[in-house]
Each structure stands twice: as C-alpha cells, then as structure tokens.
CSV table of C-alpha atoms and ligand atoms in Angstrom, one decimal:
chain,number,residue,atom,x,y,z
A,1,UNK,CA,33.6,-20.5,18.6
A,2,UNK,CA,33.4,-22.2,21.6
A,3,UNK,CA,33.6,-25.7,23.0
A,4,UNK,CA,31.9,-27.3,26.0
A,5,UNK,CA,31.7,-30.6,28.1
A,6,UNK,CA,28.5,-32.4,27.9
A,7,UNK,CA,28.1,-35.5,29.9
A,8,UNK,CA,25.0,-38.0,29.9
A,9,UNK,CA,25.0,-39.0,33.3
A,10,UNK,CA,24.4,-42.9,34.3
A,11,UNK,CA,20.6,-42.4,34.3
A,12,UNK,CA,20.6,-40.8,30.9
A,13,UNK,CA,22.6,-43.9,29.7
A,14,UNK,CA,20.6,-46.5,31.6
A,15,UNK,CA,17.6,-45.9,30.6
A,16,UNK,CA,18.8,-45.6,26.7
A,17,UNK,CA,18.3,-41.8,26.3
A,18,UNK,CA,21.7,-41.1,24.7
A,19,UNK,CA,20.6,-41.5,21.5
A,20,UNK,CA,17.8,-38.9,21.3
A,21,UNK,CA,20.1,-36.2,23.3
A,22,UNK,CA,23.0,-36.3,20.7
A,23,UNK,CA,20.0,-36.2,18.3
A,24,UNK,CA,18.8,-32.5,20.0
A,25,UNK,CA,22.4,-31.0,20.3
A,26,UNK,CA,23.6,-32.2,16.1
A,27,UNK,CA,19.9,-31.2,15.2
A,28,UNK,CA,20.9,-27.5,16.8
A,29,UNK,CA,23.8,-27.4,15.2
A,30,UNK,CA,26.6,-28.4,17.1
A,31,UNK,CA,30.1,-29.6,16.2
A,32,UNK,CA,31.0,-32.7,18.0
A,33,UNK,CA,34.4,-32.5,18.1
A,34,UNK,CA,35.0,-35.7,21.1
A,35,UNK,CA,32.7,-38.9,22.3
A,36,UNK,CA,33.3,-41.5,24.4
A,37,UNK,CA,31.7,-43.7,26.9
A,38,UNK,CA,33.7,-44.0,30.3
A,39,UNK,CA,32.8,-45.2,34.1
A,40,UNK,CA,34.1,-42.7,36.1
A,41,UNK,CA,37.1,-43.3,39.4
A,42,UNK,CA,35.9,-41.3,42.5
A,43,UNK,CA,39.3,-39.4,42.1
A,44,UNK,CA,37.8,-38.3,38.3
A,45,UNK,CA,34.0,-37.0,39.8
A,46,UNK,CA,35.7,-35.6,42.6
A,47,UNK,CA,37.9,-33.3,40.7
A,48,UNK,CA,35.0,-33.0,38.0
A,49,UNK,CA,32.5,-31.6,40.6
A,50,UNK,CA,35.2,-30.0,43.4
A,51,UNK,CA,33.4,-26.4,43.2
A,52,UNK,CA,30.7,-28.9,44.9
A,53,UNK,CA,33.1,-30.6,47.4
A,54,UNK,CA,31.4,-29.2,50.7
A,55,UNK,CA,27.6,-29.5,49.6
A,56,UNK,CA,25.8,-31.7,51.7
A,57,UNK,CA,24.8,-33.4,48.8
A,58,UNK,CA,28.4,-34.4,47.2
A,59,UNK,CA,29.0,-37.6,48.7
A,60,UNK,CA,25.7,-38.7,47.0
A,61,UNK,CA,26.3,-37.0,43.5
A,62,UNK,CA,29.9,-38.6,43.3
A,63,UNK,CA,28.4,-42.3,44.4
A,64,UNK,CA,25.6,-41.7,41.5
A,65,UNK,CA,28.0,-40.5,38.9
A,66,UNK,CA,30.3,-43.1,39.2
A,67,UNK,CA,27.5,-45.7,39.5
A,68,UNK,CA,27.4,-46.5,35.6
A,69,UNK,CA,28.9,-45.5,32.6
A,70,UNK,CA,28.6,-42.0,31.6
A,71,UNK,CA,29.1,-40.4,27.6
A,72,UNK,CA,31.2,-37.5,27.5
A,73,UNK,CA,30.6,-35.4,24.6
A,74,UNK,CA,32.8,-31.9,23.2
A,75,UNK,CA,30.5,-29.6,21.7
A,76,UNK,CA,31.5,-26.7,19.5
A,77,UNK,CA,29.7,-24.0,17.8
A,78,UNK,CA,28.8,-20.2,18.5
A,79,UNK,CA,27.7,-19.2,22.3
A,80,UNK,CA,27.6,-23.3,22.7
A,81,UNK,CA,28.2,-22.9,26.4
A,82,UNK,CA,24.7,-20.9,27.1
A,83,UNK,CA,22.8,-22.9,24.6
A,84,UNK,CA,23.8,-26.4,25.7
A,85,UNK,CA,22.7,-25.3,29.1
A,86,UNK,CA,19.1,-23.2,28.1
A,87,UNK,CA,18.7,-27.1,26.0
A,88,UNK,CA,19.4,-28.6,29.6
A,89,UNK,CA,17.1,-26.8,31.2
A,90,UNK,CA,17.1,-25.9,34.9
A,91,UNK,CA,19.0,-28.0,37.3
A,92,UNK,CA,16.2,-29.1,39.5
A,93,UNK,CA,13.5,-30.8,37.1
A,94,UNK,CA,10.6,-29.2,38.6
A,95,UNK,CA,11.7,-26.0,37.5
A,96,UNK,CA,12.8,-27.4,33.8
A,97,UNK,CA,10.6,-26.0,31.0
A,98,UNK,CA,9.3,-28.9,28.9
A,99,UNK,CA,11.4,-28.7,25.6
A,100,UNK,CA,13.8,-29.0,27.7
A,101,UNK,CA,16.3,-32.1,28.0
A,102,UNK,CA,15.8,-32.0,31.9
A,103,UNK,CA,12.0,-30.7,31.2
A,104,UNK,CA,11.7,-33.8,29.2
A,105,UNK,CA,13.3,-36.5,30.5
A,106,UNK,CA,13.7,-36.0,34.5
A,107,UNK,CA,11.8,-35.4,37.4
A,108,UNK,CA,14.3,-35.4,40.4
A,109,UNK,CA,17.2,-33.2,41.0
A,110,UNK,CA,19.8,-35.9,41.6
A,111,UNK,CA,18.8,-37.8,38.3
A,112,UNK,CA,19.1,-34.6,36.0
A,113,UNK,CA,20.2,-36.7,32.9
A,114,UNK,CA,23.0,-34.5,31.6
A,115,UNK,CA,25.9,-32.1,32.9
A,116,UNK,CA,26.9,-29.1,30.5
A,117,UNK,CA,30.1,-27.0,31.7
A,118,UNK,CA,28.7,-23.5,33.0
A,119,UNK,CA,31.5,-21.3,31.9
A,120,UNK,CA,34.3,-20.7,29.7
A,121,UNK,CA,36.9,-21.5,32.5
A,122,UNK,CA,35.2,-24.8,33.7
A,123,UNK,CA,34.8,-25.8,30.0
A,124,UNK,CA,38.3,-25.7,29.5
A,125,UNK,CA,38.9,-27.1,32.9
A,126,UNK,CA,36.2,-30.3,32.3
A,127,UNK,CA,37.7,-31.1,28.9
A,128,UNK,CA,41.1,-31.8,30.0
A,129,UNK,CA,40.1,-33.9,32.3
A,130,UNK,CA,37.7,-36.1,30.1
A,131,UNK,CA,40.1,-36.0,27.0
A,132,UNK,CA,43.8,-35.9,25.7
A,133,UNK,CA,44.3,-33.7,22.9
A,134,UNK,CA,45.1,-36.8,20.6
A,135,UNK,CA,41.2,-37.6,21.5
A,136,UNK,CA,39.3,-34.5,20.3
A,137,UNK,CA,39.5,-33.8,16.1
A,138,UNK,CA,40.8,-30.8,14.7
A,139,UNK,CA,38.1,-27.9,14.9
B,201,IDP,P1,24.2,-28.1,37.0
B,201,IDP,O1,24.4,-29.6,36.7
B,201,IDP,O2,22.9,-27.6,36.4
B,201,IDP,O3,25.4,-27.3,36.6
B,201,IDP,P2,25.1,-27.8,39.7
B,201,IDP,O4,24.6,-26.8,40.7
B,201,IDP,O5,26.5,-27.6,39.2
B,201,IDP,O6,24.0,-28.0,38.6
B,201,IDP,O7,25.1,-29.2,40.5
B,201,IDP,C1,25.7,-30.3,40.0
B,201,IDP,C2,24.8,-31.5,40.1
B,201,IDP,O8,24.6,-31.8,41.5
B,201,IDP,C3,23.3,-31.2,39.6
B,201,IDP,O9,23.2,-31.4,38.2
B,201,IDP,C4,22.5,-32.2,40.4
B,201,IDP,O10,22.5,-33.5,39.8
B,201,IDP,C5,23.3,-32.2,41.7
B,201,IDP,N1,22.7,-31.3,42.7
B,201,IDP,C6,22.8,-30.0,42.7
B,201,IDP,N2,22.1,-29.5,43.8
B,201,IDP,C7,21.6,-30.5,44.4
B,201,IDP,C8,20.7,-30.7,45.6
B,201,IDP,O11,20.4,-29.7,46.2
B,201,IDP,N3,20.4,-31.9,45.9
B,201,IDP,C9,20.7,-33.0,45.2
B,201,IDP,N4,21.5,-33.0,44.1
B,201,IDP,C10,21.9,-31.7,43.7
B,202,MG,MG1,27.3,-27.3,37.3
C-alpha cells in the first residue's frame, strides 16, 4: 500500500470544486486516511515546492498557493501515487486529457486545481509537513 499528498489548490477551493474531486478519488477507491483545510505560510509553500525554488516561475506559484485556503488530503491504496497523478492529468491543462481532473476543470498552467506528490520520497516528505502523526488514522 501506499500513501500520497493530495492538495486542492486555492482555485480548486474557490470556485467550490472540492467536493466533486474527493468524490473521483473515494469513487476510485481510495483510503483517506488525513483531511484538513489550511492557508498556507510562505515558509510552508516554500519548503513544499523547494525542488522548484529556482524556476522562474516560483515566486508566482508560492504567492498563488498561499493566496486562499488550500485542502490537504492523505490518500492510501495500491500504486496510489501513479494513479492520483494519471486522475490529475498533465500539468499544463492544454495537454490534460478530458476525464481528467486538470482535463476537466482547468485551462491554465498556474491554476491546475490540485497537487499529487510525484514519488515515494516526496510523498513521505509532503506528508510530514502537512500532518502530525496524531492527525492521520491508523491504516
Ligand atoms: P505537478 O503539479 O504536475 O507535479 P510541477 O512540475 O511539480 O507539476 O510544478 C508544480 C506546479 O507549478 C504546477 O502544478 C503548476 O501549477 C506550476 N508550474 C509548473 N510549471 C510552470 C510553468 O512553466 N509556468 C507556470 N506555472 C508552472
Ligand atoms: Mg510536482
């Protein structure tokens, strides 16, 4: 089994999409294990997107996801990590397949809706620093 960080990002929340992508990823068949709604400190984003620190676009992604409150989500199940991100769809919306959570609900690359960890290591990594242990139910 294997657990991942899912975050609906401020635009997911604003426009009162959070609903229907919880629906997708319990309808696949995903354990949620952690929820909670949180507005992020630019020390938090920073550390949550540092592989991104010298992008030309970081300044812009840590101003938007720390512009509104955000849901954080652990999701557990089998290969979770490659299915919450084939559900995501591709980063940049024009390339998301409809079906997609991107391919539905986004059309620019810096308003993507939702953040799913990419790997095993920056699973682990992302849900420390979303949750204490005391937070996330017994798997
Ligand atoms: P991911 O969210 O699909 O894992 P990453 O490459 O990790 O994509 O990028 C993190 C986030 O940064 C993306 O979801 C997107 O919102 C934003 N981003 C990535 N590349 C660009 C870009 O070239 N321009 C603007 N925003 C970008
Ligand atoms: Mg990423």
């Amino acid at each position: 089994m294997e657990r991942t960080l899912v975050l609906i990002k401020p635009d997911g929340v604003a426009r009162g999409l959070s609903g229907r992508i919880i629906h997708r990823f319990e309808q696949r068949g995903f354990k949620i294990l952690a929820l909670k709604m949180i507005q992020l400190t630019q020390e938090q984003a920073a550390l949550h997107y540092q592989e991104h620190k010298d992008r030309p676009f970081f300044d812009r992604l840590i101003h938007f996801i720390t512009s509104g409150p955000v849901i954080a989500l652990i999701l557990q199940g089998e290969n979770t990590i490659k299915l919450v991100r084939a559900m995501m769809g591709s980063t940049n919306p024009l390339d998301a397949l409809p079906g997609t959570i991107r391919g539905d609900f986004a059309t620019e690359m810096a308003y993507n809706v939702v953040h799913g960890s990419d790997s095993l290591t920056s699973a682990e990594r992302e849900i420390k620093l979303f949750f204490k242990d005391c937070e996330i139910v017994n798997s």
